[in-house]
Amino acid sequence: MRPKVFVTRKMRDAGLKPVLEFCDADVWEDEMPPSREVLLEKVRGVAGLLSMLTDRVDAKLLDAAGPQLKVVSNHAVGFDNVVVADATARGIPVGNTPGILTNATADLAFALLLAAARRIVEAEKYIRDGKWKTWHPSMLLGMDLTGKTLGLVGFGRIGRAVAKRAVGFDLRIIFYDPTGKPEFGAIKMNSLDDLLRASDFVSVHTPLNDSTRHMVNADFLSKMKPNAIFVNTSRGPVVDQAALYEALKAKKIFAAGLDVTDPEPLPLDSPLLTLENCLIVPHIGSASEKTRDAMARLAAENLIAGLKGERLPHCVNPEVYENRRQTTDDRTWN
Ligand code: NAP
Ligand code: GLV
Ligand code: GLV
C-alpha cells in the first residue's frame, strides 16, 4: 500500500510527480493555504506531510497526524514555521531545501539594493503618472554603489552569494556572523554595532529565531548611517516594522527594500505602503521557475526518503537519528 501524505499546496510538477508516483497523496489545490482547522483534519493518519512556509507545524499538528507520521518535508530553506523541538521530541525528521535557492535569493537581494539605490520603482511610477517632461540634471537622483560599504548580517549560503555579487560592483564588504568565515574579500566584524556604523547598505541574511526576532529595531536603525539603505530577504519578523517606518519617514535612513514583511501578506493599510522610499515585493526571493522546480524536487526527495525510513538528504534535526540509534542500543543492552 502506498503511504498516505498531505501536500499543503500544489507545487511544481518536478516535485509533485514523484510524490504522486510514490504516495497516496492528498494535494491542496486552492491558492490560499488550508486553514488551521482544515490542516488539523487533513493530516490525520498521514505518514508524511509536505508543508509550506505558511503552515505552522507544531506539537498540536503532529499529534493530530498521529504516531504513524514519519516525516515533515518543508518546501523552503527557512523552517521558522516548524517548531523543530516538537518534531524532534516525537522522533520525526524535518526536511528543508537549502542551497538550490541561494543564487535566486541573492539575486533578489541585489535587485532590491539596486532598485532602492537608483529609485527604480519610483522612477517607473514617475512615467506612468505623466511626470516625465524632459531630461534634467537633477531628476530622480539616487545613490552609486561603487566604493560604498555593504554590511551583511548573516554570512551563510545566501549572505556569501550576495558578497560574491558585490565584488563585481566594487563594494567594500563587511559581515557580522559569529560563526561565518571571511570569503570574497569580506571583512568579519566583531560586533553588529561596528557593522551598522560602517555600512552604507545593510542586508540581512539570518534565519528567524529567538536571537533575530526584532533584531532590526529602533536601536539597530539609529546606528545606521544617515543615508543608508536597508534590505531584508530573510523573514519579516526579524524587523520591528513600526521602528522601520519611523526611520524611513523621518529620513534617518535613505531607503529600504523588503522581500518579506510581518505579517504576510502586508495589509494594504500598512503605513510602510505610504512611503516612497520603501520598496516592497511579495516574498519572491526564490521565485524563478528553475529554482521552484529544484525546491519542489528536493522537498519530494526529503519526503520520500523519510517515508522509506532513509535519512533525509537535508534534515534540520539530524539528532533524531542519534536518538534512534541510542534507543536501539538501549534495547540491545536491556
Ligand atoms: P544559512 O546558510 O544557515 O545562513 C544563515 C547564517 O546566519 C548562518 O551562518 C548563521 O550562523 C547566521 N546567523 C544566525 N543568527 C545570527 C545572528 N543573530 N547574527 C548574525 N548571524 C547569524 O541560511 P541561508 O540558506 O543563507 O538562508 C538564510 C535565511 O534566508 C533562511 O533561514 C530564510 O529565512 C531566508 N530565506 C528567504 C528567502 C526568500 O524568499 N526571501 C529565500 C531563501 C531563504 P549559524 O549557522 O552559526 O547559526
Ligand atoms: C523562503 O523564504 C525559504 O525560506 O525558502
Ligand atoms: C546619459 O545618458 C549620458 O549620455 O550621459
CSV table of C-alpha atoms and ligand atoms in Angstrom, one decimal:
chain,number,residue,atom,x,y,z
A,1,MET,CA,0.0,0.0,0.0
A,2,ARG,CA,1.3,3.4,-0.9
A,3,PRO,CA,2.0,5.8,2.0
A,4,LYS,CA,-0.6,8.5,2.7
A,5,VAL,CA,0.7,12.0,2.6
A,6,PHE,CA,-0.8,15.5,2.6
A,7,VAL,CA,0.8,18.2,0.4
A,8,THR,CA,-0.4,21.6,1.6
A,9,ARG,CA,-0.2,23.4,-1.8
A,10,LYS,CA,0.1,22.4,-5.4
A,11,MET,CA,3.8,22.6,-6.0
A,12,ARG,CA,5.7,22.4,-9.3
A,13,ASP,CA,5.4,19.2,-11.3
A,14,ALA,CA,9.1,18.5,-10.9
A,15,GLY,CA,8.3,17.6,-7.3
A,16,LEU,CA,4.6,16.8,-7.5
A,17,LYS,CA,5.2,13.9,-10.0
A,18,PRO,CA,7.5,11.8,-7.9
A,19,VAL,CA,5.2,12.4,-4.9
A,20,LEU,CA,2.1,11.2,-6.8
A,21,GLU,CA,4.0,8.2,-8.1
A,22,PHE,CA,5.3,7.0,-4.7
A,23,CYS,CA,2.4,8.1,-2.5
A,24,ASP,CA,-1.3,8.2,-2.0
A,25,ALA,CA,-1.2,12.0,-2.0
A,26,ASP,CA,-3.9,14.4,-1.0
A,27,VAL,CA,-2.8,17.7,-2.6
A,28,TRP,CA,-4.4,21.0,-1.5
A,29,GLU,CA,-5.3,22.8,-4.8
A,30,ASP,CA,-6.5,26.2,-3.6
A,31,GLU,CA,-4.4,29.3,-4.0
A,32,MET,CA,-5.0,30.1,-0.3
A,33,PRO,CA,-3.4,27.8,2.3
A,34,PRO,CA,-5.6,25.4,4.2
A,35,SER,CA,-6.9,26.9,7.4
A,36,ARG,CA,-5.5,25.6,10.7
A,37,GLU,CA,-8.7,23.6,11.3
A,38,VAL,CA,-8.6,22.0,7.8
A,39,LEU,CA,-4.9,21.3,8.2
A,40,LEU,CA,-5.5,19.6,11.6
A,41,GLU,CA,-8.2,17.4,9.9
A,42,LYS,CA,-6.2,16.7,6.7
A,43,VAL,CA,-3.1,15.4,8.5
A,44,ARG,CA,-5.0,12.8,10.4
A,45,GLY,CA,-3.5,9.4,9.7
A,46,VAL,CA,-0.8,10.5,7.2
A,47,ALA,CA,2.7,9.1,7.1
A,48,GLY,CA,4.2,12.2,5.6
A,49,LEU,CA,3.5,15.9,5.5
A,50,LEU,CA,4.8,18.3,2.8
A,51,SER,CA,4.4,21.7,4.2
A,52,MET,CA,4.9,25.3,3.0
A,53,LEU,CA,6.3,28.3,5.0
A,54,THR,CA,2.7,29.4,5.5
A,55,ASP,CA,1.8,26.3,7.6
A,56,ARG,CA,2.5,26.2,11.3
A,57,VAL,CA,3.8,22.8,12.2
A,58,ASP,CA,3.8,22.2,16.0
A,59,ALA,CA,3.0,19.7,18.7
A,60,LYS,CA,-0.7,20.0,18.1
A,61,LEU,CA,-0.5,19.3,14.4
A,62,LEU,CA,2.0,16.5,14.8
A,63,ASP,CA,-0.3,14.9,17.4
A,64,ALA,CA,-3.3,15.4,15.2
A,65,ALA,CA,-1.5,13.5,12.5
A,66,GLY,CA,-0.8,10.6,14.8
A,67,PRO,CA,2.1,8.3,15.8
A,68,GLN,CA,2.4,6.8,12.3
A,69,LEU,CA,3.8,10.2,11.0
A,70,LYS,CA,7.3,9.5,9.7
A,71,VAL,CA,8.4,12.8,8.1
A,72,VAL,CA,7.8,16.5,7.7
A,73,SER,CA,9.2,18.0,4.5
A,74,ASN,CA,9.2,21.8,4.4
A,75,HIS,CA,9.2,23.4,0.9
A,76,ALA,CA,11.6,26.2,2.0
A,77,VAL,CA,15.1,26.6,3.4
A,78,GLY,CA,13.7,28.6,6.3
A,79,PHE,CA,11.9,26.5,8.9
A,80,ASP,CA,10.8,29.0,11.5
A,81,ASN,CA,7.2,27.8,10.7
A,82,VAL,CA,8.1,24.5,12.2
A,83,VAL,CA,8.6,24.0,16.0
A,84,VAL,CA,11.5,21.7,15.4
A,85,ALA,CA,11.8,20.7,19.0
A,86,ASP,CA,8.2,19.3,18.9
A,87,ALA,CA,9.2,17.2,15.9
A,88,THR,CA,12.4,16.0,17.4
A,89,ALA,CA,10.7,15.1,20.7
A,90,ARG,CA,8.5,12.7,18.6
A,91,GLY,CA,11.5,11.4,16.6
A,92,ILE,CA,10.2,12.9,13.3
A,93,PRO,CA,12.9,14.2,10.9
A,94,VAL,CA,12.2,17.6,9.3
A,95,GLY,CA,13.5,18.3,5.8
A,96,ASN,CA,14.2,21.7,4.2
A,97,THR,CA,15.5,22.9,0.8
A,98,PRO,CA,18.9,24.6,1.3
A,99,GLY,CA,21.4,25.6,-1.4
A,100,ILE,CA,19.3,25.4,-4.6
A,101,LEU,CA,17.6,28.7,-3.9
A,102,THR,CA,20.8,30.6,-2.7
A,103,ASN,CA,21.5,32.3,-6.1
A,104,ALA,CA,17.9,33.2,-6.8
A,105,THR,CA,17.5,34.8,-3.3
A,106,ALA,CA,20.9,36.6,-3.5
A,107,ASP,CA,19.9,38.0,-6.9
A,108,LEU,CA,16.7,39.3,-5.4
A,109,ALA,CA,18.6,40.9,-2.5
A,110,PHE,CA,20.8,42.6,-5.0
A,111,ALA,CA,17.9,43.7,-7.2
A,112,LEU,CA,16.3,45.3,-4.1
A,113,LEU,CA,19.5,47.1,-3.3
A,114,LEU,CA,20.0,48.4,-6.8
A,115,ALA,CA,16.3,49.3,-7.1
A,116,ALA,CA,16.3,51.2,-3.8
A,117,ALA,CA,19.6,53.0,-4.5
A,118,ARG,CA,18.5,54.0,-8.0
A,119,ARG,CA,14.8,54.6,-7.1
A,120,ILE,CA,13.7,52.3,-9.9
A,121,VAL,CA,10.1,51.8,-8.8
A,122,GLU,CA,9.6,55.5,-8.1
A,123,ALA,CA,11.1,56.3,-11.5
A,124,GLU,CA,8.8,53.9,-13.3
A,125,LYS,CA,5.8,55.3,-11.5
A,126,TYR,CA,7.0,58.8,-12.5
A,127,ILE,CA,6.5,57.9,-16.1
A,128,ARG,CA,3.1,56.3,-15.6
A,129,ASP,CA,1.9,59.4,-13.6
A,130,GLY,CA,2.7,61.6,-16.6
A,131,LYS,CA,5.5,63.5,-14.8
A,132,TRP,CA,8.3,62.9,-17.3
A,133,LYS,CA,8.6,66.2,-19.1
A,134,THR,CA,12.2,66.3,-20.0
A,135,TRP,CA,15.7,65.1,-19.1
A,136,HIS,CA,17.0,67.1,-16.2
A,137,PRO,CA,20.4,67.0,-14.4
A,138,SER,CA,18.8,66.7,-11.0
A,139,MET,CA,15.8,64.4,-11.8
A,140,LEU,CA,15.3,61.3,-9.6
A,141,LEU,CA,18.9,61.3,-8.2
A,142,GLY,CA,19.8,58.2,-6.3
A,143,MET,CA,23.0,56.7,-5.0
A,144,ASP,CA,26.0,55.0,-6.5
A,145,LEU,CA,27.1,51.6,-5.4
A,146,THR,CA,30.7,51.8,-6.4
A,147,GLY,CA,33.1,52.3,-3.5
A,148,LYS,CA,30.4,52.0,-0.8
A,149,THR,CA,30.4,49.6,2.1
A,150,LEU,CA,27.9,46.7,2.1
A,151,GLY,CA,27.3,45.2,5.5
A,152,LEU,CA,25.9,41.6,5.6
A,153,VAL,CA,24.2,40.4,8.7
A,154,GLY,CA,24.4,36.6,8.5
A,155,PHE,CA,27.1,35.2,6.3
A,156,GLY,CA,25.8,31.8,5.5
A,157,ARG,CA,24.9,30.5,2.0
A,158,ILE,CA,22.8,33.5,0.9
A,159,GLY,CA,24.9,36.2,2.6
A,160,ARG,CA,28.0,34.8,0.9
A,161,ALA,CA,26.3,34.7,-2.5
A,162,VAL,CA,25.4,38.4,-2.1
A,163,ALA,CA,29.0,39.1,-1.2
A,164,LYS,CA,30.1,37.3,-4.4
A,165,ARG,CA,27.8,39.6,-6.5
A,166,ALA,CA,29.0,42.7,-4.5
A,167,VAL,CA,32.6,42.1,-5.6
A,168,GLY,CA,31.6,42.9,-9.2
A,169,PHE,CA,30.1,46.2,-8.1
A,170,ASP,CA,33.3,47.3,-6.4
A,171,LEU,CA,31.7,47.4,-3.0
A,172,ARG,CA,33.7,47.0,0.2
A,173,ILE,CA,32.1,44.1,2.0
A,174,ILE,CA,31.9,43.5,5.7
A,175,PHE,CA,29.8,41.0,7.6
A,176,TYR,CA,28.6,40.1,11.1
A,177,ASP,CA,28.1,36.4,11.8
A,178,PRO,CA,29.7,34.9,14.8
A,179,THR,CA,30.5,31.6,13.1
A,180,GLY,CA,30.9,32.9,9.5
A,181,LYS,CA,34.4,32.7,7.8
A,182,PRO,CA,35.7,35.5,5.6
A,183,GLU,CA,35.2,34.9,1.8
A,184,PHE,CA,35.0,37.1,-1.3
A,185,GLY,CA,37.3,39.6,0.4
A,186,ALA,CA,34.6,40.3,3.0
A,187,ILE,CA,35.9,41.5,6.4
A,188,LYS,CA,34.5,40.0,9.5
A,189,MET,CA,33.2,42.5,12.1
A,190,ASN,CA,33.4,41.7,15.8
A,191,SER,CA,30.0,43.2,16.6
A,192,LEU,CA,26.8,44.2,14.9
A,193,ASP,CA,27.3,47.8,16.1
A,194,ASP,CA,30.6,48.0,14.3
A,195,LEU,CA,28.9,46.7,11.1
A,196,LEU,CA,26.0,49.2,11.4
A,197,ARG,CA,28.2,52.2,11.9
A,198,ALA,CA,30.4,51.3,8.9
A,199,SER,CA,27.8,50.3,6.3
A,200,ASP,CA,26.2,52.3,3.6
A,201,PHE,CA,24.0,49.3,2.8
A,202,VAL,CA,22.8,46.7,5.3
A,203,SER,CA,21.3,43.4,4.1
A,204,VAL,CA,20.0,40.8,6.5
A,205,HIS,CA,20.5,37.0,5.7
A,206,THR,CA,19.9,35.3,9.1
A,207,PRO,CA,17.2,32.8,9.9
A,208,LEU,CA,14.3,33.9,12.0
A,209,ASN,CA,14.9,32.6,15.6
A,210,ASP,CA,14.9,33.9,19.1
A,211,SER,CA,18.2,35.7,18.6
A,212,THR,CA,17.0,37.5,15.4
A,213,ARG,CA,13.3,38.3,16.1
A,214,HIS,CA,13.0,42.2,16.0
A,215,MET,CA,16.8,42.4,15.7
A,216,VAL,CA,16.2,45.3,13.4
A,217,ASN,CA,14.6,47.7,15.9
A,218,ALA,CA,14.9,51.4,16.7
A,219,ASP,CA,18.3,50.9,18.3
A,220,PHE,CA,19.6,49.0,15.3
A,221,LEU,CA,18.3,51.6,12.8
A,222,SER,CA,19.7,54.5,14.9
A,223,LYS,CA,23.2,53.1,14.5
A,224,MET,CA,22.9,53.1,10.7
A,225,LYS,CA,24.4,55.9,8.6
A,226,PRO,CA,22.0,58.7,7.7
A,227,ASN,CA,22.0,57.8,4.0
A,228,ALA,CA,22.0,54.1,4.5
A,229,ILE,CA,19.8,51.5,2.6
A,230,PHE,CA,18.3,48.6,4.4
A,231,VAL,CA,17.5,45.3,2.6
A,232,ASN,CA,15.6,42.3,4.0
A,233,THR,CA,15.2,39.0,2.3
A,234,SER,CA,15.3,36.9,5.5
A,235,ARG,CA,12.0,36.9,7.4
A,236,GLY,CA,9.5,39.7,8.2
A,237,PRO,CA,9.6,39.4,12.0
A,238,VAL,CA,13.4,40.0,12.0
A,239,VAL,CA,12.3,43.6,11.6
A,240,ASP,CA,10.3,45.8,14.0
A,241,GLN,CA,8.2,47.4,11.2
A,242,ALA,CA,7.0,50.3,13.3
A,243,ALA,CA,10.6,51.3,14.0
A,244,LEU,CA,11.5,50.9,10.3
A,245,TYR,CA,8.5,53.1,9.3
A,246,GLU,CA,9.7,55.8,11.7
A,247,ALA,CA,13.3,55.7,10.5
A,248,LEU,CA,12.2,55.9,6.8
A,249,LYS,CA,9.5,58.5,7.4
A,250,ALA,CA,12.0,60.8,9.2
A,251,LYS,CA,14.6,60.1,6.5
A,252,LYS,CA,17.0,58.8,9.2
A,253,ILE,CA,18.0,56.2,6.5
A,254,PHE,CA,17.7,56.7,2.7
A,255,ALA,CA,15.5,53.7,1.8
A,256,ALA,CA,14.5,50.1,2.4
A,257,GLY,CA,14.0,47.2,0.1
A,258,LEU,CA,11.9,44.4,1.5
A,259,ASP,CA,11.0,40.9,0.2
A,260,VAL,CA,9.5,39.8,3.5
A,261,THR,CA,7.1,41.5,5.8
A,262,ASP,CA,5.2,40.9,9.1
A,263,PRO,CA,2.5,39.8,8.6
A,264,GLU,CA,2.4,38.3,5.1
A,265,PRO,CA,0.6,39.5,3.1
A,266,LEU,CA,1.2,43.0,4.2
A,267,PRO,CA,-2.2,44.7,4.9
A,268,LEU,CA,-3.0,47.4,2.4
A,269,ASP,CA,-3.3,50.0,5.2
A,270,SER,CA,0.3,49.3,6.4
A,271,PRO,CA,2.0,52.7,6.9
A,272,LEU,CA,5.0,51.3,5.1
A,273,LEU,CA,3.0,51.5,1.8
A,274,THR,CA,2.6,55.3,2.2
A,275,LEU,CA,6.4,55.7,1.9
A,276,GLU,CA,8.1,56.4,-1.5
A,277,ASN,CA,11.5,55.3,0.0
A,278,CYS,CA,10.2,51.8,0.9
A,279,LEU,CA,10.2,49.2,-1.8
A,280,ILE,CA,8.3,46.0,-1.1
A,281,VAL,CA,7.8,42.8,-3.1
A,282,PRO,CA,5.7,39.8,-2.0
A,283,HIS,CA,8.2,37.2,-0.8
A,284,ILE,CA,9.6,36.3,-4.2
A,285,GLY,CA,13.2,35.6,-3.2
A,286,SER,CA,13.2,32.1,-4.7
A,287,ALA,CA,10.5,32.7,-7.3
A,288,SER,CA,12.1,31.6,-10.5
A,289,GLU,CA,10.8,28.6,-12.5
A,290,LYS,CA,14.1,26.8,-12.3
A,291,THR,CA,14.5,27.4,-8.6
A,292,ARG,CA,11.0,26.5,-7.7
A,293,ASP,CA,11.4,23.3,-9.7
A,294,ALA,CA,14.5,22.5,-7.7
A,295,MET,CA,12.8,23.2,-4.4
A,296,ALA,CA,9.8,21.0,-5.3
A,297,ARG,CA,12.2,18.2,-6.3
A,298,LEU,CA,14.2,18.4,-3.1
A,299,ALA,CA,11.1,18.7,-1.0
A,300,ALA,CA,9.8,15.5,-2.7
A,301,GLU,CA,13.2,13.7,-2.1
A,302,ASN,CA,13.1,14.6,1.6
A,303,LEU,CA,9.5,13.4,1.9
A,304,ILE,CA,10.1,10.1,0.1
A,305,ALA,CA,13.3,9.4,1.9
A,306,GLY,CA,11.5,9.8,5.2
A,307,LEU,CA,8.7,7.6,4.1
A,308,LYS,CA,11.2,4.9,3.2
A,309,GLY,CA,12.8,5.2,6.6
A,310,GLU,CA,16.0,6.6,5.0
A,311,ARG,CA,18.0,9.6,6.1
A,312,LEU,CA,16.6,12.8,4.5
A,313,PRO,CA,19.0,14.4,2.0
A,314,HIS,CA,18.5,17.7,4.0
A,315,CYS,CA,17.4,17.3,7.6
A,316,VAL,CA,17.3,20.2,10.1
A,317,ASN,CA,17.1,17.9,13.1
A,318,PRO,CA,19.6,15.1,12.4
A,319,GLU,CA,19.7,14.4,16.2
A,320,VAL,CA,16.5,12.3,15.6
A,321,TYR,CA,18.9,9.7,14.0
A,322,GLU,CA,21.2,9.8,17.0
A,323,ASN,CA,18.2,9.3,19.3
A,324,ARG,CA,17.1,6.4,17.2
A,325,ARG,CA,20.5,4.7,17.4
A,326,GLN,CA,20.5,5.2,21.2
A,327,THR,CA,17.1,3.7,21.5
A,328,THR,CA,18.2,0.7,19.6
A,329,ASP,CA,21.4,0.4,21.6
A,330,ASP,CA,19.4,0.7,24.9
A,331,ARG,CA,17.2,-2.1,23.7
A,332,THR,CA,20.2,-4.3,22.9
A,333,TRP,CA,21.6,-3.7,26.4
A,334,ASN,CA,18.4,-4.4,28.2
B,1,NAP,P1,22.3,29.7,6.3
B,1,NAP,O1,23.3,29.2,5.3
B,1,NAP,O2,22.0,28.9,7.5
B,1,NAP,O3,22.8,31.2,6.8
B,1,NAP,C1,22.4,31.9,7.9
B,1,NAP,C2,23.6,32.4,8.6
B,1,NAP,O4,23.1,33.4,9.6
B,1,NAP,C3,24.4,31.4,9.4
B,1,NAP,O5,25.7,31.5,9.1
B,1,NAP,C4,24.0,31.7,10.8
B,1,NAP,O6,25.1,31.3,11.7
B,1,NAP,C5,23.9,33.2,10.8
B,1,NAP,N1,23.2,33.7,12.0
B,1,NAP,C6,22.3,33.2,12.8
B,1,NAP,N2,21.9,34.0,13.7
B,1,NAP,C7,22.7,35.2,13.5
B,1,NAP,C8,22.7,36.4,14.2
B,1,NAP,N3,21.9,36.7,15.3
B,1,NAP,N4,23.6,37.3,13.7
B,1,NAP,C9,24.4,37.1,12.7
B,1,NAP,N5,24.4,35.9,12.0
B,1,NAP,C10,23.5,35.0,12.4
B,1,NAP,O7,20.9,30.0,5.7
B,1,NAP,P2,20.7,30.6,4.2
B,1,NAP,O8,20.4,29.5,3.3
B,1,NAP,O9,21.7,31.6,3.8
B,1,NAP,O10,19.2,31.3,4.4
B,1,NAP,C11,19.1,32.3,5.4
B,1,NAP,C12,17.6,32.7,5.6
B,1,NAP,O11,17.1,33.4,4.5
B,1,NAP,C13,16.7,31.5,5.7
B,1,NAP,O12,16.6,31.0,7.1
B,1,NAP,C14,15.3,32.0,5.3
B,1,NAP,O13,14.6,32.5,6.5
B,1,NAP,C15,15.7,33.2,4.4
B,1,NAP,N6,15.3,32.9,3.0
B,1,NAP,C16,14.4,33.8,2.4
B,1,NAP,C17,14.1,33.6,1.1
B,1,NAP,C18,13.1,34.5,0.4
B,1,NAP,O14,12.3,34.0,-0.4
B,1,NAP,N7,13.1,35.8,0.8
B,1,NAP,C19,14.6,32.5,0.4
B,1,NAP,C20,15.6,31.7,1.0
B,1,NAP,C21,15.9,31.9,2.3
B,1,NAP,P3,24.9,29.8,12.4
B,1,NAP,O15,24.9,28.8,11.4
B,1,NAP,O16,26.1,29.7,13.3
B,1,NAP,O17,23.6,29.9,13.2
B,2,GLV,C1,11.9,31.0,1.5
B,2,GLV,O1,11.6,32.0,2.1
B,2,GLV,C2,12.6,30.0,2.1
B,2,GLV,O2,13.0,30.0,3.3
B,2,GLV,O3,12.9,29.0,1.3
B,3,GLV,C1,23.4,59.9,-20.3
B,3,GLV,O1,22.5,59.3,-20.9
B,3,GLV,C2,24.6,60.3,-20.9
B,3,GLV,O2,24.9,60.0,-22.1
B,3,GLV,O3,25.4,60.8,-20.2
